[in-house]
Every structure is written in structure tokens, then in C-alpha cells.
Amino acid sequence: MLNVSPIPAFQDNYIWLITNNNHAVVVDPGAAAPVEQVLAERGLTLEAILITHHHHDHTGGVKALLDQWPNARVYAPAAERLPAPGSIALSDGDNVSLPELGLELEVMSVPGHTLGHIAYYAPPQDQAPQGQPLLFCGDTLFSGGCGRLFEGTPGQMYQSLSRLAALSDDTRVYCTHEYTQANLAFCHAVEPNNPELKKYLQNVAKLRQQGVPTLPSPIGLEKAVNVFLRAHLAGVRAATQAHEGVELIENIDVFAALRRWKDDF
């Protein structure tokens, strides 16, 4: 059976470790040392590295890991600089086969945070945790939030998030930062009367007090609490218009205003 677990790195990054028996794949290893420690402790063989985008806190450990595991395959977005010679360049609609884990992934183009950002989606399968679909989405969708627009436009990010929101509600979101509590504080400022959000805020506070990760979260929950997936709703529009002091006609305008609001929150 597949197991997915976080390897903490830096202040708030998670490097996702996917294992099946003694085979391992890691997602966005910004640092090598914590990965090498877990691989050694658990007697795992690194088979592949999955990269969602080019930022150093997602790629910085690739070279050192390849020094130790030269046969590991590296998969990365074709539209960005590849993290290592021989990396397998991926574009929207490509498939990644990880036979050592019995896992097949679909590649989704999700620009916004960076122009070439991709996500990896695993459809429902018996070996997956609880049989649910899995989404490794880097810095595009966070629990309660979304990535900053370092390279892309609000329109690109809005389209990317809409694409992820269209996945089934039980899809488990494995993003790469523990930003949930701060993100929900912003969501609460936008939607202070959202009952699902209030409940999630309480649950997240308990988890963080215990030092437990808040991730993964299901897409269905994100659609209920994450204001960046709720720009089409009248209440979110009204709150954002009140903050901006102008009328916002299109959903994309609401989203763009929400992102600006969050940047200064």
C-alpha cells in the first residue's frame, strides 16, 4: 500500500515522501539532508524526484540527492529551467509512471505562482491512502490559500485554481507549506460568518498546538473554506468590494482583489 508522509524542511516546507514497501519518491526536495535521514532510517531506495516548479526551496536538494542516488529519475516542468541534467521534462497532459510504487500520475499545468508550474494528480486507486485521489500541487493551492503571483497573472492563477477545484471533493491536497493557520485567519476576515470555516479554524488550532501537520486537506473542504476558491460567491464579492471600495464585476476581478488583500494582510 502507498504511504504519503511529510518530511519537514526549513521553517514551514513539507517535502512529500511517497513510499510502497522499500521504494520511495519525493516531491519538491528543497533540502537533501532531511530526505537522506528518513531514507536511511527506513531503509528506502529513492526511485524518483517530482518537481512542481523551479523555486530553490523546492529544488535545492536535487543535486545532493542525485549524488547519492544517481539512478533516481527527476521529473520537472518543461516550461521552467530543469533542476538537473537528464531531467524528464513534463507538460500538461503528460503521464508519469512510477512502477516501483504502482502509481500513475497525470500532469496538470497550473501557472500563476510561476509560469511553468505543474501539479501531479493520481486518480483513485486501491493502493492510495483510503483509496482517494491524490494531488501534489506545490505552491498553487494551499489549505485556505493560494500562492503569490510571482510570475503569472491573476487570470492564470484563477484558471489554475478553478481547474483544481473541479477535481472530486475527496481529492487529498498535498501542498508544500504549512501556511494553513495564517491562511484561515485571512479567510475569516473575508467570511467571518462561515460555519465550516469556524469549525476548520478550531481543528487546525488544535493540530498546530500538538505540532501535527494540517495537511493533506480534501478539495471539498477547500471549496467550503478557501476564499480563493469562492470568488464567485456573493458574500465573498461583497466583502472584497467593501475592502477595495470599488465595484467588482467579474469573478476574476474579485479573485485579483482578494490576492492583493492577502498580500498586505
Coordinates of C-alpha atoms in Angstrom, one line a residue:
M1 CA 0.0 0.0 0.0
L2 CA 1.1 3.5 -0.7
N3 CA 2.0 5.8 2.2
V4 CA 2.4 9.5 1.9
S5 CA 4.1 11.4 4.7
P6 CA 5.7 14.9 5.2
I7 CA 9.4 15.5 5.7
P8 CA 9.6 18.9 7.4
A9 CA 12.2 21.3 5.9
F10 CA 13.2 24.9 6.5
Q11 CA 10.7 26.9 8.6
D12 CA 7.4 25.6 7.0
N13 CA 8.1 23.5 4.0
Y14 CA 6.9 19.9 3.6
I15 CA 8.8 17.5 1.3
W16 CA 6.3 14.8 0.5
L17 CA 7.6 11.2 0.8
I18 CA 5.6 8.6 -1.2
T19 CA 6.5 5.0 -0.4
N20 CA 5.5 1.5 -1.2
N21 CA 7.5 -1.3 0.6
N22 CA 11.1 -0.1 0.4
H23 CA 10.6 2.1 -2.7
A24 CA 10.4 5.9 -2.3
V25 CA 9.6 9.0 -4.3
V26 CA 10.0 12.6 -3.0
V27 CA 8.2 15.7 -4.1
D28 CA 9.9 19.1 -4.1
P29 CA 13.0 18.4 -2.1
G30 CA 14.3 21.8 -1.2
A31 CA 16.9 20.3 1.1
A32 CA 18.6 16.9 0.8
A33 CA 19.6 16.3 4.4
P34 CA 16.2 15.6 5.9
V35 CA 15.3 13.3 3.0
E36 CA 18.6 11.4 3.3
Q37 CA 18.0 10.9 7.0
V38 CA 14.5 9.5 6.5
L39 CA 15.6 7.2 3.6
A40 CA 18.5 5.9 5.8
E41 CA 16.3 5.4 8.9
R42 CA 13.7 3.5 7.0
G43 CA 15.9 1.6 4.6
L44 CA 14.3 3.1 1.5
T45 CA 15.6 3.4 -2.1
L46 CA 15.0 6.7 -3.8
E47 CA 13.4 5.9 -7.2
A48 CA 12.3 9.3 -8.4
I49 CA 12.0 13.0 -7.6
L50 CA 9.0 15.1 -8.6
I51 CA 9.4 18.8 -9.1
T52 CA 6.4 21.2 -9.4
H53 CA 8.3 24.5 -10.1
H54 CA 11.8 26.0 -10.1
H55 CA 12.0 27.9 -6.8
H56 CA 15.0 26.9 -4.7
D57 CA 13.1 25.8 -1.7
H58 CA 11.6 23.1 -3.9
T59 CA 14.7 22.1 -5.9
G60 CA 17.7 22.9 -3.7
G61 CA 18.2 19.3 -2.6
V62 CA 18.1 17.6 -6.0
K63 CA 21.8 17.7 -6.8
A64 CA 22.9 16.2 -3.5
L65 CA 20.2 13.5 -3.7
L66 CA 21.3 12.5 -7.1
D67 CA 24.9 12.4 -5.9
Q68 CA 23.8 9.6 -3.5
W69 CA 21.1 8.1 -5.8
P70 CA 22.4 8.6 -9.3
N71 CA 19.7 6.3 -10.8
A72 CA 16.8 8.3 -9.4
R73 CA 14.7 9.8 -12.2
V74 CA 13.9 13.5 -12.0
Y75 CA 10.6 14.9 -13.3
A76 CA 10.1 18.6 -13.7
P77 CA 8.1 21.2 -15.7
A78 CA 9.3 21.6 -19.3
A79 CA 8.5 25.3 -19.3
E80 CA 11.0 26.1 -16.5
R81 CA 14.7 25.5 -16.1
L82 CA 15.3 21.9 -15.3
P83 CA 16.8 21.1 -11.9
A84 CA 19.4 18.6 -13.1
P85 CA 20.9 17.3 -16.4
G86 CA 18.8 14.4 -17.7
S87 CA 15.6 15.6 -16.0
I88 CA 12.4 14.4 -17.7
A89 CA 10.5 17.5 -18.9
L90 CA 6.8 17.4 -18.4
S91 CA 3.9 19.4 -19.9
D92 CA 0.1 19.5 -19.4
G93 CA -1.5 16.1 -20.1
D94 CA 1.7 14.1 -19.8
N95 CA 1.7 11.0 -17.6
V96 CA 4.3 9.9 -15.1
S97 CA 4.6 6.1 -14.4
L98 CA 6.2 5.1 -11.1
P99 CA 6.0 1.3 -11.4
E100 CA 8.1 0.7 -8.3
L101 CA 5.2 2.2 -6.3
G102 CA 2.4 1.0 -8.6
L103 CA 1.5 4.7 -9.1
E104 CA 0.4 6.5 -12.2
L105 CA 0.3 10.3 -12.2
E106 CA -1.3 12.9 -14.6
V107 CA 0.5 16.2 -15.1
M108 CA -1.6 19.4 -14.9
S109 CA -0.3 22.8 -16.0
V110 CA -1.2 25.3 -13.2
P111 CA 0.6 28.6 -13.9
G112 CA 0.3 31.6 -11.7
H113 CA 2.8 31.3 -8.9
T114 CA 5.4 30.6 -11.6
L115 CA 4.7 30.5 -15.3
G116 CA 5.6 26.8 -15.8
H117 CA 4.2 25.4 -12.5
I118 CA 2.7 21.9 -12.8
A119 CA 0.8 19.6 -10.4
Y120 CA 0.7 15.8 -10.2
Y121 CA -2.6 14.1 -9.9
A122 CA -3.2 10.5 -9.1
P123 CA -6.7 9.2 -9.8
P124 CA -8.5 7.0 -7.3
Q125 CA -6.7 3.6 -6.9
D126 CA -6.8 0.8 -4.5
Q127 CA -3.3 1.3 -3.2
A128 CA -3.7 5.0 -2.4
P129 CA -4.4 6.1 1.2
Q130 CA -8.1 5.4 1.8
G131 CA -8.4 4.8 -2.0
Q132 CA -8.7 8.6 -2.6
P133 CA -7.2 10.6 -5.4
L134 CA -4.0 12.5 -4.6
L135 CA -2.9 16.0 -5.7
F136 CA 0.7 17.3 -5.3
C137 CA 0.3 20.9 -6.2
G138 CA 3.4 22.7 -4.9
D139 CA 2.6 26.4 -4.3
T140 CA -0.5 26.7 -6.4
L141 CA -3.3 25.7 -3.9
F142 CA -2.7 25.9 -0.2
S143 CA -5.1 24.9 2.5
G144 CA -7.1 28.1 2.9
G145 CA -5.0 29.9 0.4
C146 CA -3.1 30.1 -2.8
G147 CA 0.4 31.0 -3.9
R148 CA 1.6 34.5 -4.5
L149 CA 1.7 35.7 -8.1
F150 CA 5.5 35.9 -8.6
E151 CA 5.4 35.4 -12.4
G152 CA 1.9 34.7 -13.6
T153 CA -1.3 36.8 -13.8
P154 CA -4.4 36.7 -11.7
G155 CA -6.2 35.3 -14.7
Q156 CA -3.7 32.4 -14.9
M157 CA -3.9 31.6 -11.2
Y158 CA -7.7 31.9 -11.2
Q159 CA -7.9 29.4 -14.1
S160 CA -5.4 27.1 -12.4
L161 CA -7.4 27.1 -9.1
S162 CA -10.7 26.6 -10.9
R163 CA -9.2 23.5 -12.6
L164 CA -8.1 22.1 -9.3
A165 CA -11.4 22.9 -7.7
A166 CA -13.1 20.8 -10.4
L167 CA -11.4 17.7 -9.1
S168 CA -13.5 15.4 -6.9
D169 CA -14.2 16.5 -3.4
D170 CA -12.3 13.6 -1.8
T171 CA -9.1 14.5 -3.6
R172 CA -6.4 14.9 -1.0
V173 CA -4.4 18.2 -1.4
Y174 CA -0.6 17.8 -0.7
C175 CA 0.7 21.3 -0.9
T176 CA 4.2 22.2 0.2
H177 CA 3.9 24.8 3.0
E178 CA 2.3 24.7 6.5
Y179 CA 0.5 28.0 5.9
T180 CA -3.0 26.8 6.9
Q181 CA -3.5 28.7 10.2
A182 CA -2.4 32.1 8.7
N183 CA -4.4 31.5 5.6
L184 CA -7.5 30.7 7.6
A185 CA -7.1 34.0 9.6
F186 CA -7.4 35.8 6.3
C187 CA -10.4 33.7 5.1
H188 CA -12.1 34.6 8.4
A189 CA -11.6 38.3 7.8
V190 CA -13.4 37.8 4.5
E191 CA -16.1 35.4 5.6
P192 CA -16.4 35.8 9.4
N193 CA -19.8 34.0 9.5
N194 CA -18.8 30.9 7.5
P195 CA -19.6 28.0 9.8
E196 CA -17.4 25.5 8.1
L197 CA -14.5 27.9 8.3
K198 CA -15.1 28.4 12.0
K199 CA -15.0 24.7 12.6
Y200 CA -11.9 24.2 10.5
L201 CA -10.1 27.1 12.3
Q202 CA -10.7 25.3 15.6
N203 CA -9.5 21.9 14.3
V204 CA -6.4 23.5 12.8
A205 CA -5.6 25.3 16.0
K206 CA -5.7 22.0 17.9
L207 CA -3.4 20.3 15.4
R208 CA -0.9 23.1 15.4
Q209 CA -0.8 23.2 19.2
Q210 CA 0.1 19.5 19.1
G211 CA 2.7 20.1 16.4
V212 CA 0.7 18.0 13.9
P213 CA 0.6 18.9 10.2
T214 CA -2.7 20.2 8.9
L215 CA -2.2 18.6 5.5
P216 CA -3.4 17.0 3.4
S217 CA -6.8 18.6 3.1
P218 CA -9.7 17.5 0.8
I219 CA -10.8 19.6 -2.1
G220 CA -14.3 19.5 -0.8
L221 CA -13.2 21.2 2.4
E222 CA -11.2 23.8 0.5
K223 CA -14.2 24.7 -1.6
A224 CA -16.1 25.3 1.7
V225 CA -13.5 27.5 3.4
N226 CA -10.9 28.8 1.0
V227 CA -11.9 32.2 -0.2
F228 CA -9.7 31.9 -3.3
L229 CA -12.0 29.1 -4.5
R230 CA -15.1 31.2 -3.5
A231 CA -14.6 34.4 -5.5
H232 CA -17.9 33.5 -7.4
L233 CA -20.0 33.8 -4.2
A234 CA -22.0 36.9 -3.4
G235 CA -20.8 37.2 0.1
V236 CA -17.1 37.0 -0.8
R237 CA -17.7 39.5 -3.6
A238 CA -19.4 41.9 -1.2
A239 CA -16.6 41.7 1.4
T240 CA -14.0 42.2 -1.2
Q241 CA -15.8 45.2 -2.7
A242 CA -16.1 46.8 0.7
H243 CA -12.4 46.4 1.3
E244 CA -11.5 47.7 -2.2
G245 CA -14.0 50.5 -2.2
V246 CA -15.0 49.8 -5.8
E247 CA -17.5 47.6 -7.6
L248 CA -16.0 44.3 -8.9
I249 CA -17.9 43.0 -11.9
E250 CA -16.2 39.7 -12.8
N251 CA -15.1 36.8 -10.7
I252 CA -11.5 37.2 -11.8
D253 CA -11.7 40.8 -10.5
V254 CA -12.8 39.5 -7.1
F255 CA -10.0 37.0 -7.1
A256 CA -7.4 39.6 -8.1
A257 CA -8.6 41.9 -5.3
L258 CA -8.5 39.0 -2.8
R259 CA -4.9 38.2 -3.7
R260 CA -3.9 41.9 -3.3
W261 CA -5.7 42.0 0.1
K262 CA -3.9 38.8 1.2
D263 CA -0.5 40.2 0.1
D264 CA -0.9 43.1 2.6
F265 CA -2.9 41.2 5.3

